[in-house]
mmCIF file with all atom_site columns, C-alpha atoms in Angstrom:
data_model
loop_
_atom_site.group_PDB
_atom_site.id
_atom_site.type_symbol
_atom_site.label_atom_id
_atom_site.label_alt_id
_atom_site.label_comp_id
_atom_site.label_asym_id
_atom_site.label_entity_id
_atom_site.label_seq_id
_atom_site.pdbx_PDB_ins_code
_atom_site.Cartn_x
_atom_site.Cartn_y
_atom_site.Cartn_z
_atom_site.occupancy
_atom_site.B_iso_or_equiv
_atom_site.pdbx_formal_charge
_atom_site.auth_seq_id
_atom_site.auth_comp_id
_atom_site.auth_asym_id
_atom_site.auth_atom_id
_atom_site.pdbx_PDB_model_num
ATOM 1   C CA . UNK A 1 1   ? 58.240 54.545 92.169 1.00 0.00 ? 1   UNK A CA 1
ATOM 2   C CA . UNK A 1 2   ? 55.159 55.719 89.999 1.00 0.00 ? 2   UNK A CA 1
ATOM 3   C CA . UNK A 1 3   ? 56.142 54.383 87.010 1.00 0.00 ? 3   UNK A CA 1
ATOM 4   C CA . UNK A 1 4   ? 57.731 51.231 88.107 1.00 0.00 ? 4   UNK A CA 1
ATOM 5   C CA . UNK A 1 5   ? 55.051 50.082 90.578 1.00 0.00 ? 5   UNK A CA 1
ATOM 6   C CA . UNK A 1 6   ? 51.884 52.294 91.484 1.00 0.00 ? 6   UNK A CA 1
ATOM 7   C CA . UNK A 1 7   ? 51.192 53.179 88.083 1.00 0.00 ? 7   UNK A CA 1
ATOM 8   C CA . UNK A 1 8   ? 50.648 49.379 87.340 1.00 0.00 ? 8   UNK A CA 1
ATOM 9   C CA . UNK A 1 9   ? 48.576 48.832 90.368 1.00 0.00 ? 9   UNK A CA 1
ATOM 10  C CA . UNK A 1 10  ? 46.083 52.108 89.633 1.00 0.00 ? 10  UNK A CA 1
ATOM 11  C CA . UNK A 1 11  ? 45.769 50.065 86.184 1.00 0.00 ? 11  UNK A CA 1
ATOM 12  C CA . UNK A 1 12  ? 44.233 47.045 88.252 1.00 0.00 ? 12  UNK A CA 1
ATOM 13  C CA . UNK A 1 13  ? 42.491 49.002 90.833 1.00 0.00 ? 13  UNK A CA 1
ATOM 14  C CA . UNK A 1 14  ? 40.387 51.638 88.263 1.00 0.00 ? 14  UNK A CA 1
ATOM 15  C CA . UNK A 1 15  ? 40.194 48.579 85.491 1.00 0.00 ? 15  UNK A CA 1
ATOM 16  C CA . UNK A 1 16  ? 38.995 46.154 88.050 1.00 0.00 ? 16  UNK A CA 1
ATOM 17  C CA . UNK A 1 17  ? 35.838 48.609 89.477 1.00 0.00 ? 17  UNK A CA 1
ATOM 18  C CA . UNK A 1 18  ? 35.274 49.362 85.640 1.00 0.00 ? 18  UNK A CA 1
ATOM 19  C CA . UNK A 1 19  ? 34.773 46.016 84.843 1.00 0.00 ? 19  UNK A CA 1
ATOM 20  C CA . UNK A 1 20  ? 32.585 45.584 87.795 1.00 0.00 ? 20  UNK A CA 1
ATOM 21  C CA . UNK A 1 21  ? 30.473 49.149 87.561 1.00 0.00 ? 21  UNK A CA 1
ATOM 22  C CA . UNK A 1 22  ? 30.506 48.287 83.503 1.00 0.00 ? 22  UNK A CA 1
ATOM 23  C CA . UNK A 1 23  ? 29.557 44.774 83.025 1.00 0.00 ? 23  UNK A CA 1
ATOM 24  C CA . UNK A 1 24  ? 26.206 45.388 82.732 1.00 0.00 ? 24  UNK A CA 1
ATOM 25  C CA . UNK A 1 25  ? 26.463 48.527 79.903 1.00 0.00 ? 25  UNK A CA 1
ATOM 26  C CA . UNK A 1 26  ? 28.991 46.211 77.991 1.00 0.00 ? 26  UNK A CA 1
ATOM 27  C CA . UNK A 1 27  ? 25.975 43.530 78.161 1.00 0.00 ? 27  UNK A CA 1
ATOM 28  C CA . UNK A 1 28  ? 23.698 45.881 76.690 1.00 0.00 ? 28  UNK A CA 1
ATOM 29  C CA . UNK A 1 29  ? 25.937 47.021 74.004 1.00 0.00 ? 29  UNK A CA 1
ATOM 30  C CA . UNK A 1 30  ? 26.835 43.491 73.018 1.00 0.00 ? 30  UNK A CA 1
ATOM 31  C CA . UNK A 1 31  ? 23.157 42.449 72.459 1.00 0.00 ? 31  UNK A CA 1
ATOM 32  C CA . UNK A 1 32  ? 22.817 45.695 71.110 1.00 0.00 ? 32  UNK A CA 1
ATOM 33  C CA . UNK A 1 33  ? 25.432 44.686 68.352 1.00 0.00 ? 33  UNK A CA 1
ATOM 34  C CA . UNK A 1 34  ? 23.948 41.797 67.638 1.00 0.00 ? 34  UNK A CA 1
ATOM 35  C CA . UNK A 1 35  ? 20.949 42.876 67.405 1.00 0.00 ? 35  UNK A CA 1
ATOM 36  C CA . UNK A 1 36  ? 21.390 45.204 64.442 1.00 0.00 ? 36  UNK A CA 1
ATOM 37  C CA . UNK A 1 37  ? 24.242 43.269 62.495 1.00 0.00 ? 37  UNK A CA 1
ATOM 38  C CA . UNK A 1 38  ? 24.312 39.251 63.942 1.00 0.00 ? 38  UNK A CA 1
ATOM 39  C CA . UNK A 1 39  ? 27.789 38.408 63.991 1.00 0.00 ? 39  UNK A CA 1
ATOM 40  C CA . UNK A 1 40  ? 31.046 38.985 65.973 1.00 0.00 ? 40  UNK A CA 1
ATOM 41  C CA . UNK A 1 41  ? 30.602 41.522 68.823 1.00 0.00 ? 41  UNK A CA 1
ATOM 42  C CA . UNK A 1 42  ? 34.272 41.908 69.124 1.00 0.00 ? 42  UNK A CA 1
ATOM 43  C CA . UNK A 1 43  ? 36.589 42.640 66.418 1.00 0.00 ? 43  UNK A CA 1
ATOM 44  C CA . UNK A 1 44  ? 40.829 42.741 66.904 1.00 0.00 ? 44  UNK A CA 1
ATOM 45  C CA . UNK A 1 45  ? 43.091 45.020 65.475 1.00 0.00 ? 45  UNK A CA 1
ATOM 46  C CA . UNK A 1 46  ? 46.978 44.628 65.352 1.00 0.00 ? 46  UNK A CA 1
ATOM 47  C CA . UNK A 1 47  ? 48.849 47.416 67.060 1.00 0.00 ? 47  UNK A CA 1
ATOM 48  C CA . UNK A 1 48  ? 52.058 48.600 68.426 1.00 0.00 ? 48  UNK A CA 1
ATOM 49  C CA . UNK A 1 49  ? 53.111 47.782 72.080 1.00 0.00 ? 49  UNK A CA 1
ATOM 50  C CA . UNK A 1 50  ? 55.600 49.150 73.982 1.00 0.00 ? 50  UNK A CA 1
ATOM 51  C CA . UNK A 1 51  ? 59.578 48.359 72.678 1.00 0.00 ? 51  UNK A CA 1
ATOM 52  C CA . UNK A 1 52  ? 60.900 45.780 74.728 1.00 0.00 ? 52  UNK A CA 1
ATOM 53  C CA . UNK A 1 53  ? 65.197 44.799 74.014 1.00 0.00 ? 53  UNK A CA 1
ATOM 54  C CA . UNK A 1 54  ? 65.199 47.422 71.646 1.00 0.00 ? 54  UNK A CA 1
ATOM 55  C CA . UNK A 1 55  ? 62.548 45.722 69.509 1.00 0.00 ? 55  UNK A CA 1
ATOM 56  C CA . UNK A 1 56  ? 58.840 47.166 68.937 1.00 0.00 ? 56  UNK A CA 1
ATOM 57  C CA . UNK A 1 57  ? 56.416 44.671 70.064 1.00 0.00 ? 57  UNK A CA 1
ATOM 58  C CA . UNK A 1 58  ? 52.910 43.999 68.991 1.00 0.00 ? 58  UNK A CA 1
ATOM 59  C CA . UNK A 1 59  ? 49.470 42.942 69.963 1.00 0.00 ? 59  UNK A CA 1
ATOM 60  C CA . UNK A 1 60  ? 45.988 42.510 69.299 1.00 0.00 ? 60  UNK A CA 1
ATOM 61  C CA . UNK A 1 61  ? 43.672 45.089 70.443 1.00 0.00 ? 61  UNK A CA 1
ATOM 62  C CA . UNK A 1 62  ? 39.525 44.841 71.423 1.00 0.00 ? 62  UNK A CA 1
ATOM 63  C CA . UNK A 1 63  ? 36.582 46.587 70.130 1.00 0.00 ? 63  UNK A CA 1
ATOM 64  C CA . UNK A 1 64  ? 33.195 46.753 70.262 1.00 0.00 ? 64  UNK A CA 1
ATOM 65  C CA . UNK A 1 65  ? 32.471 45.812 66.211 1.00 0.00 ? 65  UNK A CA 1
ATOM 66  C CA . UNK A 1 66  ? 30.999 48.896 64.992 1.00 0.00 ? 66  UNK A CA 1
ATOM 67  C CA . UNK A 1 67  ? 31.153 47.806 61.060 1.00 0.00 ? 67  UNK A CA 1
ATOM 68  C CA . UNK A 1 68  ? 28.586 46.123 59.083 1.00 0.00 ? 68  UNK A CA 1
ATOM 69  C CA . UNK A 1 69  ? 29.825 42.524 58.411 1.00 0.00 ? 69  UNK A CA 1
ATOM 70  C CA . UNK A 1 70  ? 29.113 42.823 54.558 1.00 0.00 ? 70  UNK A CA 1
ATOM 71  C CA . UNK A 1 71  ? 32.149 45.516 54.598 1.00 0.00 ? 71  UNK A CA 1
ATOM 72  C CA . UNK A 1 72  ? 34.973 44.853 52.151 1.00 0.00 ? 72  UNK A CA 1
ATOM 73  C CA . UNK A 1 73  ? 37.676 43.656 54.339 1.00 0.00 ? 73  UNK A CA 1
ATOM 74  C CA . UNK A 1 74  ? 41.186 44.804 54.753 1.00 0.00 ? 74  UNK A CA 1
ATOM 75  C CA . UNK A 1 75  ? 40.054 47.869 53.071 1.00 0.00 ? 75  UNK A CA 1
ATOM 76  C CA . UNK A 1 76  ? 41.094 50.861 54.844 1.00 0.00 ? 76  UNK A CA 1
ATOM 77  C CA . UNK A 1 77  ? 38.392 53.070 56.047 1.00 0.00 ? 77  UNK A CA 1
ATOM 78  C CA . UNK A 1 78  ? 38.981 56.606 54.162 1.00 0.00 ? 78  UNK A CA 1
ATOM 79  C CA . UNK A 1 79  ? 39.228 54.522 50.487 1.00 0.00 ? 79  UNK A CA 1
ATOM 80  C CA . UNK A 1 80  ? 35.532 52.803 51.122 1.00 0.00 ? 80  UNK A CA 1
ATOM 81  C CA . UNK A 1 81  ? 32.808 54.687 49.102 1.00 0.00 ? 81  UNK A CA 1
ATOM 82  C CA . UNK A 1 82  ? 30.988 56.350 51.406 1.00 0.00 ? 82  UNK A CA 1
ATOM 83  C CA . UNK A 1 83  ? 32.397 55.158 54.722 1.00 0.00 ? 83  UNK A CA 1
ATOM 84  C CA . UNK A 1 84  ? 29.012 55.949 56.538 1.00 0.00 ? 84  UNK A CA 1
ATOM 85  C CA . UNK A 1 85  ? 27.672 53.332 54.685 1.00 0.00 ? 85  UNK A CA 1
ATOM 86  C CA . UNK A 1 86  ? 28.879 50.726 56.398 1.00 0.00 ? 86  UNK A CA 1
ATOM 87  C CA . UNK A 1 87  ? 28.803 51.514 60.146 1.00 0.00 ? 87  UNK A CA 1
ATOM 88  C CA . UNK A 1 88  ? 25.676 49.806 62.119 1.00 0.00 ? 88  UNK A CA 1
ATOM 89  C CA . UNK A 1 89  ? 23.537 52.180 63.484 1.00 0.00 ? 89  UNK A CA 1
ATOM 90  C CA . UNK A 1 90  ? 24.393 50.869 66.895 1.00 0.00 ? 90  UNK A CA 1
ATOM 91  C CA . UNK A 1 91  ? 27.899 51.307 65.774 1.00 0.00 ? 91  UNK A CA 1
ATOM 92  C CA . UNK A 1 92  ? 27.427 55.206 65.101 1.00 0.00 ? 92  UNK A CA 1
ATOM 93  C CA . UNK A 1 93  ? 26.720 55.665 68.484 1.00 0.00 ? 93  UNK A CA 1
ATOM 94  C CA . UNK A 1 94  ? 29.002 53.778 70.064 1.00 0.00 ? 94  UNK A CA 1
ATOM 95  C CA . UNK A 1 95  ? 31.634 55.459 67.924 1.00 0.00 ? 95  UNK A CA 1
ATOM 96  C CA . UNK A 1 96  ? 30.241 58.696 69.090 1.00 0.00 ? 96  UNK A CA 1
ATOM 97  C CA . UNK A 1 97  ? 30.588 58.132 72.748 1.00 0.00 ? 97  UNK A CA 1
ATOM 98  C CA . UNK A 1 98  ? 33.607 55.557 72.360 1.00 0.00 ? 98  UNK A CA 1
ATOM 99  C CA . UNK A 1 99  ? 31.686 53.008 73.943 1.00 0.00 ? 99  UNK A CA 1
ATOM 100 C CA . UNK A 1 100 ? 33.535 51.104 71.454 1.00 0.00 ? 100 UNK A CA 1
ATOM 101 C CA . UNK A 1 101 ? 36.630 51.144 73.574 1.00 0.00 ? 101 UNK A CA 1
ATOM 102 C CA . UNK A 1 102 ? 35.273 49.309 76.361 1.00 0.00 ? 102 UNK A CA 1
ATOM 103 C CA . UNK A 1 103 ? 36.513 45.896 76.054 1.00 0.00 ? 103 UNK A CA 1
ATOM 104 C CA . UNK A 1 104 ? 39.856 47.525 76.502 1.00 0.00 ? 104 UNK A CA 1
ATOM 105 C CA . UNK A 1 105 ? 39.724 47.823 80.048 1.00 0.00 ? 105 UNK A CA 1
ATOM 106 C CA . UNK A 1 106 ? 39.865 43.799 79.905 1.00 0.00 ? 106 UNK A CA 1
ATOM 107 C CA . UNK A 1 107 ? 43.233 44.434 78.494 1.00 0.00 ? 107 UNK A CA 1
ATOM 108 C CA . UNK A 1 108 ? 44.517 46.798 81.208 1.00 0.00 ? 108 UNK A CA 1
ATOM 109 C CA . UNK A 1 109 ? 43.246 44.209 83.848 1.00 0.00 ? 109 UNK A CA 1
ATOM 110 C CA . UNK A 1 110 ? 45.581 41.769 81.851 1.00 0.00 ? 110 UNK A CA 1
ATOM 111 C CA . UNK A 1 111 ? 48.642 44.736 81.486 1.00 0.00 ? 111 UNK A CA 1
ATOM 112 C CA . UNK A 1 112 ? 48.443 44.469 77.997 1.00 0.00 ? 112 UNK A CA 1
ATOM 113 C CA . UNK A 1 113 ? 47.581 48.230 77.746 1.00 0.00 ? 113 UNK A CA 1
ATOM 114 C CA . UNK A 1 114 ? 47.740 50.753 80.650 1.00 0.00 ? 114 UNK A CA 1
ATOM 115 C CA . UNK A 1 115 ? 44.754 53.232 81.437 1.00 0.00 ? 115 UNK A CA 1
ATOM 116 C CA . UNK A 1 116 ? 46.766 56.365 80.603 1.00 0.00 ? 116 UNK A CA 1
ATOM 117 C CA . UNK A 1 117 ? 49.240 56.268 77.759 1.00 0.00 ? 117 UNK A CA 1
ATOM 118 C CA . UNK A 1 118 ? 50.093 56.737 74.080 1.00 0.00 ? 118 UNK A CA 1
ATOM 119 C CA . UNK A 1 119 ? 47.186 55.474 71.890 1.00 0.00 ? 119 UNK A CA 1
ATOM 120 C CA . UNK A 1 120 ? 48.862 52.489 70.329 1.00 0.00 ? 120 UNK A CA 1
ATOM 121 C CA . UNK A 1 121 ? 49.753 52.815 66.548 1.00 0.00 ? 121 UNK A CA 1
ATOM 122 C CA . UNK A 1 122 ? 48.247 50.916 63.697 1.00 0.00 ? 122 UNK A CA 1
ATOM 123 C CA . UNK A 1 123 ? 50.728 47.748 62.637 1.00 0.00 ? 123 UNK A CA 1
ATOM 124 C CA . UNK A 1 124 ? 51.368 49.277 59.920 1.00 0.00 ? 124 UNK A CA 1
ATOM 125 C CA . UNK A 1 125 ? 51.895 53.335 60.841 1.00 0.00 ? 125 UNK A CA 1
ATOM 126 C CA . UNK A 1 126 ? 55.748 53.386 60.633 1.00 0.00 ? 126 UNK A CA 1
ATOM 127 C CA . UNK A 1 127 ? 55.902 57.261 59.748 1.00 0.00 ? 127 UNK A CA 1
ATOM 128 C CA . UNK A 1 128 ? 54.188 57.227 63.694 1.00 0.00 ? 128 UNK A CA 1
ATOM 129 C CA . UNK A 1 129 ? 56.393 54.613 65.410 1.00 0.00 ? 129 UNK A CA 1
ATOM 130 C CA . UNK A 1 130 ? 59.039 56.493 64.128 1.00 0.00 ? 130 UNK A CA 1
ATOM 131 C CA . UNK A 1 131 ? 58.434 59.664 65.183 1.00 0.00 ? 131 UNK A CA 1
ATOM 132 C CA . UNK A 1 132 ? 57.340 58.259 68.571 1.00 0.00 ? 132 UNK A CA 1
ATOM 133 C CA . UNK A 1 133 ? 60.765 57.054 68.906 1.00 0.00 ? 133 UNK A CA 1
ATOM 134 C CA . UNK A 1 134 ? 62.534 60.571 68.158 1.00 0.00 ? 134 UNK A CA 1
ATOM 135 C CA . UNK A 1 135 ? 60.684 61.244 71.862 1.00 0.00 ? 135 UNK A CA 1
ATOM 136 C CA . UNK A 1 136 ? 61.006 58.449 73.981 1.00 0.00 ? 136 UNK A CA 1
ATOM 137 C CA . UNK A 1 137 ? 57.334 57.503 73.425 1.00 0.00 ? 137 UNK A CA 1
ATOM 138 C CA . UNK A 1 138 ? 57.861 54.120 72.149 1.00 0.00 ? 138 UNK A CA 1
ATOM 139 C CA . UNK A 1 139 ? 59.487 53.209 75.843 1.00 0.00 ? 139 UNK A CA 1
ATOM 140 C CA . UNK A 1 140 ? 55.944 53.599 77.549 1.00 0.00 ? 140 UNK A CA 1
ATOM 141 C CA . UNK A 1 141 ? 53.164 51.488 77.086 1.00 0.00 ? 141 UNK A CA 1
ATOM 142 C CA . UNK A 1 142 ? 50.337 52.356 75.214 1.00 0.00 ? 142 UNK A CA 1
ATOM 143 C CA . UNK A 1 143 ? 46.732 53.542 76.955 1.00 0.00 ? 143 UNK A CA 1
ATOM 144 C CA . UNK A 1 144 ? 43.268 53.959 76.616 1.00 0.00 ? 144 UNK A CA 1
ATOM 145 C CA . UNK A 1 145 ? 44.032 57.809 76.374 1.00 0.00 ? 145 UNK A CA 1
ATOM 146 C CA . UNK A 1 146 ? 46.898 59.933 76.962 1.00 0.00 ? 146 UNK A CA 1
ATOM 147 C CA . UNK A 1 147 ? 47.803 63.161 76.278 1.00 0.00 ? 147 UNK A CA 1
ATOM 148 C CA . UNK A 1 148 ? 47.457 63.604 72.896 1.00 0.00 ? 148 UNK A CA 1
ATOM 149 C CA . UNK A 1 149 ? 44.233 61.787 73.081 1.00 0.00 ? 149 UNK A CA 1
ATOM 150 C CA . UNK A 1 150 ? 42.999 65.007 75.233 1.00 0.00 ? 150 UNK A CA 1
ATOM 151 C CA . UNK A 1 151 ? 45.094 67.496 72.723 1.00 0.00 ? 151 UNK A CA 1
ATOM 152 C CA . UNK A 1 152 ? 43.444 66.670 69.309 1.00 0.00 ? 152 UNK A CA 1
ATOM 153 C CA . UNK A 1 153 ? 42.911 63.164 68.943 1.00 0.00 ? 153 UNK A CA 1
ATOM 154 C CA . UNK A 1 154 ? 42.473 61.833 65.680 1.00 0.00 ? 154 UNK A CA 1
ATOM 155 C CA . UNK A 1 155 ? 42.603 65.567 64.027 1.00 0.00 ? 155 UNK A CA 1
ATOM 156 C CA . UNK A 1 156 ? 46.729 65.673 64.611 1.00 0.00 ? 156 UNK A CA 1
ATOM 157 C CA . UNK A 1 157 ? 49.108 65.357 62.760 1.00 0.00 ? 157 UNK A CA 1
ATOM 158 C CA . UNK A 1 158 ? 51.399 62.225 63.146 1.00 0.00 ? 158 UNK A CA 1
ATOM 159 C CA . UNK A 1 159 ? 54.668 64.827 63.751 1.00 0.00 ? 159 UNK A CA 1
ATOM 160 C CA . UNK A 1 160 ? 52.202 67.090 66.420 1.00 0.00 ? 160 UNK A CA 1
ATOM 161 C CA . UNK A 1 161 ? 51.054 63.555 68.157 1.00 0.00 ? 161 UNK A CA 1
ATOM 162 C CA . UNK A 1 162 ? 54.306 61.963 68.639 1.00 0.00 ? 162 UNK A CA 1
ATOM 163 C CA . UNK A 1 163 ? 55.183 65.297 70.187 1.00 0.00 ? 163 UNK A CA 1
ATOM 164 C CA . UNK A 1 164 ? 52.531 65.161 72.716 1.00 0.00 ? 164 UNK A CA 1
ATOM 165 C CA . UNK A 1 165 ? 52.819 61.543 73.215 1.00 0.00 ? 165 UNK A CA 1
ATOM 166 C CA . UNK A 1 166 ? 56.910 62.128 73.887 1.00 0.00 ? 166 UNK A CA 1
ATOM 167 C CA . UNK A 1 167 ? 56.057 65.271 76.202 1.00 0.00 ? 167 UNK A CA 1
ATOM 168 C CA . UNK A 1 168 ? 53.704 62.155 78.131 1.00 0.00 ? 168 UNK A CA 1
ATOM 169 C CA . UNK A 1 169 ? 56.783 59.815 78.164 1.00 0.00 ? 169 UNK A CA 1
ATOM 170 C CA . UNK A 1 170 ? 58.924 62.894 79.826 1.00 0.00 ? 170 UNK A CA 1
ATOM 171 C CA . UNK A 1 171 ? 56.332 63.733 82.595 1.00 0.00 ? 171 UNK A CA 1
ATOM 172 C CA . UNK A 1 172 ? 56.340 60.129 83.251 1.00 0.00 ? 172 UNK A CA 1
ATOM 173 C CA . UNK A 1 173 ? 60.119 59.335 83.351 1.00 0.00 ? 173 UNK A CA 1
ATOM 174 C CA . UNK A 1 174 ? 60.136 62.774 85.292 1.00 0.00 ? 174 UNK A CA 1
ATOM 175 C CA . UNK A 1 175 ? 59.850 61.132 88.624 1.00 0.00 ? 175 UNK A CA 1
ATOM 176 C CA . UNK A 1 176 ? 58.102 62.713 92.114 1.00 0.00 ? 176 UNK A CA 1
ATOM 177 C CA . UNK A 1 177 ? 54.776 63.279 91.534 1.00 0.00 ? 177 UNK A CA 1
ATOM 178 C CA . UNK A 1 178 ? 54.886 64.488 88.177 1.00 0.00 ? 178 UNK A CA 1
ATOM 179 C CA . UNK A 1 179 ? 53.249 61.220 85.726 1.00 0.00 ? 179 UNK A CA 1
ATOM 180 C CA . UNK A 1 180 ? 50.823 60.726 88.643 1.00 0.00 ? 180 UNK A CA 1
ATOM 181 C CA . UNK A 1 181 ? 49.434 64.421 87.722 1.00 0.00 ? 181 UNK A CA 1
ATOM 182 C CA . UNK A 1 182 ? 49.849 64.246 84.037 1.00 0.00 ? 182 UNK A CA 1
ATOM 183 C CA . UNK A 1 183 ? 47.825 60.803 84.301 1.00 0.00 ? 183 UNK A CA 1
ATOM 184 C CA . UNK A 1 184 ? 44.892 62.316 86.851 1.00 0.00 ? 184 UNK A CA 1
ATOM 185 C CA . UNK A 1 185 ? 44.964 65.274 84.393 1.00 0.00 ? 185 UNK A CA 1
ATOM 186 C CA . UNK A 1 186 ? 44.389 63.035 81.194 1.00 0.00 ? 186 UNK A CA 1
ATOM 187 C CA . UNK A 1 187 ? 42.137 60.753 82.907 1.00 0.00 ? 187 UNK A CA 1
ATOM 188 C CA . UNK A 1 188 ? 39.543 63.523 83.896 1.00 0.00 ? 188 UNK A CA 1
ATOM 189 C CA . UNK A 1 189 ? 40.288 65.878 80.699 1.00 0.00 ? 189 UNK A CA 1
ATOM 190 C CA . UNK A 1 190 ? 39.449 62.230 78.771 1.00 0.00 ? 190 UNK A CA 1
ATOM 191 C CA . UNK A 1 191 ? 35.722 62.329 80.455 1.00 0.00 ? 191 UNK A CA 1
ATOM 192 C CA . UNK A 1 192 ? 35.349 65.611 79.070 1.00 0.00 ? 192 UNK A CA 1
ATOM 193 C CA . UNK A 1 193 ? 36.525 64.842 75.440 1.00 0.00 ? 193 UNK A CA 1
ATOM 194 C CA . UNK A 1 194 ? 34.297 62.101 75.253 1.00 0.00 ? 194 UNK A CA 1
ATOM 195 C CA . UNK A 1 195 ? 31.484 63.838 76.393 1.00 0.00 ? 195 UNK A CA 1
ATOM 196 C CA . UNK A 1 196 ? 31.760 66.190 73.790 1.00 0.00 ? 196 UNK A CA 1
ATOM 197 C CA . UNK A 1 197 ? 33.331 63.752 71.195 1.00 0.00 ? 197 UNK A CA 1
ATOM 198 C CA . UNK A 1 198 ? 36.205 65.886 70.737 1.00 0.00 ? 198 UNK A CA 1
ATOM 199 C CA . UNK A 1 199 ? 38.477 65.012 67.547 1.00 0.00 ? 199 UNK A CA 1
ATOM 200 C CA . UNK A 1 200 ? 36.650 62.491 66.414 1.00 0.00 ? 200 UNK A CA 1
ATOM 201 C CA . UNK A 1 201 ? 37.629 62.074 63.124 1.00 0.00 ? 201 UNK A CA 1
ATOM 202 C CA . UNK A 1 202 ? 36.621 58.992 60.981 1.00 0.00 ? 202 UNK A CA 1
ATOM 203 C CA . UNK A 1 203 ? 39.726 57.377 59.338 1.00 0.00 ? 203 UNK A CA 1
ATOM 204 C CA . UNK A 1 204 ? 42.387 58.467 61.977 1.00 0.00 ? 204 UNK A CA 1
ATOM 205 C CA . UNK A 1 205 ? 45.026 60.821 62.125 1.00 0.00 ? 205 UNK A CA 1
ATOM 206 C CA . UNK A 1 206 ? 45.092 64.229 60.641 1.00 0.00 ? 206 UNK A CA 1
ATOM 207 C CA . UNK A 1 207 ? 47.472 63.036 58.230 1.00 0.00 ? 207 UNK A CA 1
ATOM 208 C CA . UNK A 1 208 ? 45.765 59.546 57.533 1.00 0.00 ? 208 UNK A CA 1
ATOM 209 C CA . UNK A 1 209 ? 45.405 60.597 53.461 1.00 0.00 ? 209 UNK A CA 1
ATOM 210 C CA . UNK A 1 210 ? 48.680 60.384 52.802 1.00 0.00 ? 210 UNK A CA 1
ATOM 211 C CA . UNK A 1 211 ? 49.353 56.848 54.141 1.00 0.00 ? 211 UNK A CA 1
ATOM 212 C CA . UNK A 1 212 ? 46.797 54.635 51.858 1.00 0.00 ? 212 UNK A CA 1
ATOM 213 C CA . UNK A 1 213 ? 47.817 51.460 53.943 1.00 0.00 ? 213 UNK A CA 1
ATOM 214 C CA . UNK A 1 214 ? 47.570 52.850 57.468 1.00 0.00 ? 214 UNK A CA 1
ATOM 215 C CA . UNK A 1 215 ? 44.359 52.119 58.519 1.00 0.00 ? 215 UNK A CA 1
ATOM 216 C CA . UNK A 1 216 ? 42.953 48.701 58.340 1.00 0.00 ? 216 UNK A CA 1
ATOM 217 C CA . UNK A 1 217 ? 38.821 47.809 58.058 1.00 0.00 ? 217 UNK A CA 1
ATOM 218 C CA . UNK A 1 218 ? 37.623 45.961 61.350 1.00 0.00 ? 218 UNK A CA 1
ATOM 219 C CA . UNK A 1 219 ? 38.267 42.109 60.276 1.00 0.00 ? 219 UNK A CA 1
ATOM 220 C CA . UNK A 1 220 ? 35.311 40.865 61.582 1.00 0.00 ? 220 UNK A CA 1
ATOM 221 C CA . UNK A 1 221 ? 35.230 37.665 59.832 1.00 0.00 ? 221 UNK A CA 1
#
């Protein structure tokens, strides 16, 4: 019941309000953006949606554009000299308090992502979508935040994240009450983490260095 059918209306209900309550903070950033670095304020990133007929599925994900726009493109982050270099100083702080995640909540309005759920993997993280699948996690569709969001974030390791993010999938599939309290339980443990920018680690996952291709620079031209 949850799963099938609440689940998806809490998505419309708390994305709805947000967009209300954060229309004008989104208005502010975007000007903001501008501002510092004229060009795109958003920036889309390809990444993996739930598997639908046995297939993976994909889809194009929103962002506040937090890079400068003279950044070599389709250069992953962790290869750039100097990374720093080439985030805005808006873009710092956004990063900071992932502000830059807003325009997502456009996205749950739509169902393309759900508030609560596994953070959707790069296009290209296979060693993830794999290990995702050894769980169940690749049947759920990805979130804002989820578990392992509130567990580590980008400091895991892709084996200890698609553990978390199957142990998600479980509580979910679980029936009774049990994914409505693992979601209320991410969703305030999430206000926390970003409060204190928990695992925030620039470049991704803990294991990001071994996978040269597996995070992609913000296209933002």
């Amino acid at each position: 019941m949850y799963k099938s059918f609440l689940k998806r209306a809490f998505d419309v209900l708390i994305s709805g309000i947000a967009i209300i309550v954060l229309a004008l903070p989104m208005l502010i950033v975007a000007v903001a953006i501008k501002i510092d670095d004229p060009g795109p304020v958003l920036f889309k990133q390809k990444r993996v949606g739930i598997k639908k007929n046995g297939k993976i599925t994909y889809f194009m994900i929103w962002k506040f554009r937090s890079m400068k726009m003279s950044t070599p493109h389709d250069t992953p982050t962790h290869l750039l000299e100097n990374p720093e270099q080439y985030i805005t100083r808006v873009g710092k702080f956004i990063r900071k308090t992932s502000l830059d995640e807003l325009p997502q909540i456009y996205q749950v309005f739509t169902s393309k992502l759900s508030a609560i759920g596994p953070r959707p993997a790069l296009w290209s993280q296979d060693d993830l979508v794999a290990e995702r699948e050894k769980y169940g996690a690749n049947d759920v569709k990805p979130g804002i935040t989820g578990w392992a969001q509130i567990n580590g974030r980008d400091e895991l390791e892709i084996d200890v994240k698609a553990r978390l993010d199957g142990e998600y999938a479980a509580a979910l599939n679980a029936g009774k009450f049990k994914g409505f309290a693992m979601d209320v339980k991410c969703f305030i443990k999430t206000i926390g983490s970003i409060l204190k920018s928990d695992g925030v680690v620039e470049g991704g996952t803990g294991a990001l260095s071994k996978q040269p291709e597996a995070e992609k620079q913000e296209v933002t031209k």
